[in-house]
Short mmCIF file of C-alpha atoms in Angstrom, two decimals:
data_model
loop_
_atom_site.label_atom_id
_atom_site.label_comp_id
_atom_site.label_asym_id
_atom_site.label_seq_id
_atom_site.Cartn_x
_atom_site.Cartn_y
_atom_site.Cartn_z
CA MET Q 142 15.30 -32.18 86.45
CA SER Q 143 16.51 -34.03 83.11
CA GLU Q 144 14.12 -36.91 83.50
CA PHE Q 145 11.08 -34.60 83.89
CA PHE Q 146 11.92 -33.14 80.53
CA THR Q 147 12.84 -36.52 78.74
CA SER Q 148 9.91 -38.48 80.50
CA GLY Q 149 7.53 -35.85 78.98
CA ASN Q 150 6.29 -34.95 82.23
CA ALA Q 151 7.21 -30.99 81.48
CA VAL Q 152 5.14 -31.42 78.22
CA VAL Q 153 2.10 -32.51 80.26
CA PHE Q 154 2.57 -29.66 82.84
CA ILE Q 155 2.52 -27.05 80.02
CA LEU Q 156 -0.70 -28.88 78.42
CA ALA Q 157 -2.41 -28.42 81.81
CA VAL Q 158 -1.56 -24.93 82.14
CA VAL Q 159 -2.72 -24.45 78.61
CA GLY Q 160 -5.86 -26.25 79.43
CA VAL Q 161 -6.28 -24.11 82.45
CA GLU Q 162 -5.81 -20.68 80.52
CA GLY Q 163 -8.06 -21.73 77.55
CA ALA Q 164 -11.10 -22.68 80.15
CA TRP Q 165 -10.33 -19.57 81.78
CA LEU Q 166 -10.62 -17.54 78.50
CA ALA Q 167 -13.87 -19.74 77.54
CA TYR Q 168 -15.27 -18.81 80.83
CA LEU Q 169 -14.49 -15.06 80.04
CA GLY Q 170 -15.90 -15.57 76.43
CA ARG Q 171 -12.80 -15.11 74.58
CA TRP Q 172 -13.15 -17.40 72.07
CA ASP Q 173 -10.84 -15.77 69.69
CA LEU Q 174 -8.15 -16.27 72.23
CA VAL Q 175 -9.00 -19.76 72.82
CA ARG Q 176 -8.70 -20.68 69.32
CA MET Q 177 -5.17 -19.58 69.38
CA LEU Q 178 -4.34 -22.14 71.62
CA VAL Q 179 -5.15 -24.98 69.78
CA PRO Q 180 -2.44 -25.44 67.14
CA GLY Q 181 0.07 -24.92 70.21
CA ALA Q 182 -1.65 -27.42 72.23
CA ILE Q 183 -1.41 -29.75 69.37
CA LEU Q 184 2.07 -29.01 68.68
CA LEU Q 185 2.78 -30.08 72.40
CA LEU Q 186 1.21 -33.07 71.56
CA ALA Q 187 3.71 -33.91 68.98
CA VAL Q 188 6.42 -32.79 71.25
CA HIS Q 189 5.31 -35.27 73.93
CA ALA Q 190 5.05 -38.28 71.29
CA ALA Q 191 8.86 -37.39 70.37
CA LEU Q 192 10.10 -37.08 73.68
CA THR Q 193 8.34 -40.51 75.07
CA GLY Q 194 9.55 -42.65 72.18
CA GLY Q 195 6.05 -42.69 70.30
CA PRO Q 196 6.13 -43.99 66.47
CA TRP Q 197 7.10 -41.53 63.91
CA TRP Q 198 3.61 -41.70 62.50
CA GLN Q 199 2.35 -40.50 65.41
CA VAL Q 200 4.74 -37.58 65.78
CA ALA Q 201 3.59 -36.77 62.29
CA ALA Q 202 -0.08 -37.21 62.65
CA TRP Q 203 0.17 -34.46 65.58
CA LEU Q 204 2.19 -32.00 63.36
CA THR Q 205 -0.43 -32.84 60.53
CA ALA Q 206 -3.57 -32.16 62.71
CA SER Q 207 -1.69 -28.68 63.60
CA LEU Q 208 -1.42 -27.20 60.32
CA PRO Q 209 -5.57 -27.06 59.83
CA ALA Q 210 -6.06 -25.78 63.26
CA HIS Q 211 -3.24 -23.04 62.45
CA LEU Q 212 -4.77 -22.36 58.84
CA TYR Q 213 -8.37 -22.24 60.66
CA ASP Q 214 -6.85 -19.64 62.98
CA LEU Q 215 -5.33 -17.35 60.23
CA TYR Q 216 -7.99 -17.42 58.15
CA ARG Q 217 -10.43 -16.36 61.27
CA ARG Q 218 -7.76 -13.60 62.27
CA PHE Q 219 -7.41 -12.39 58.65
CA PRO Q 220 -10.80 -13.05 56.58
CA ASP Q 221 -10.02 -10.71 53.83
CA GLY Q 222 -6.27 -12.19 53.49
CA ARG Q 223 -4.82 -8.43 53.31
CA GLN Q 224 -4.32 -7.36 56.71
CA SER Q 225 -0.68 -8.09 57.49
CA LEU Q 226 0.42 -9.34 60.86
CA THR Q 227 1.51 -5.61 61.86
CA GLY Q 228 -1.93 -4.18 61.87
CA SER Q 229 -2.00 -2.21 58.48
CA SER Q 230 -4.48 -3.05 55.90
CA GLY Q 231 -1.99 -3.66 53.06
CA LYS Q 232 -3.47 -0.69 50.96
CA ARG Q 233 -1.24 2.40 50.11
#
């Protein structure tokens, strides 16, 4: 079982599950939820690179690539910038 994780195969399995989930959500037309999967999938690629002994710059590149994807997701989720994560409008 240890080899399954240290070889990166666990991450590949999780990425496959996320890919199937994304395809299913896209089929259902839930692009808002597909958009939420992208930053996590990119972070999984960084984990895979780290576990499989990839060069440091590859891990850093995946981590860096996840930031714009995450920021875009936040921008689309909270377009006016005032809504909090709890769902309130931020107005008193």
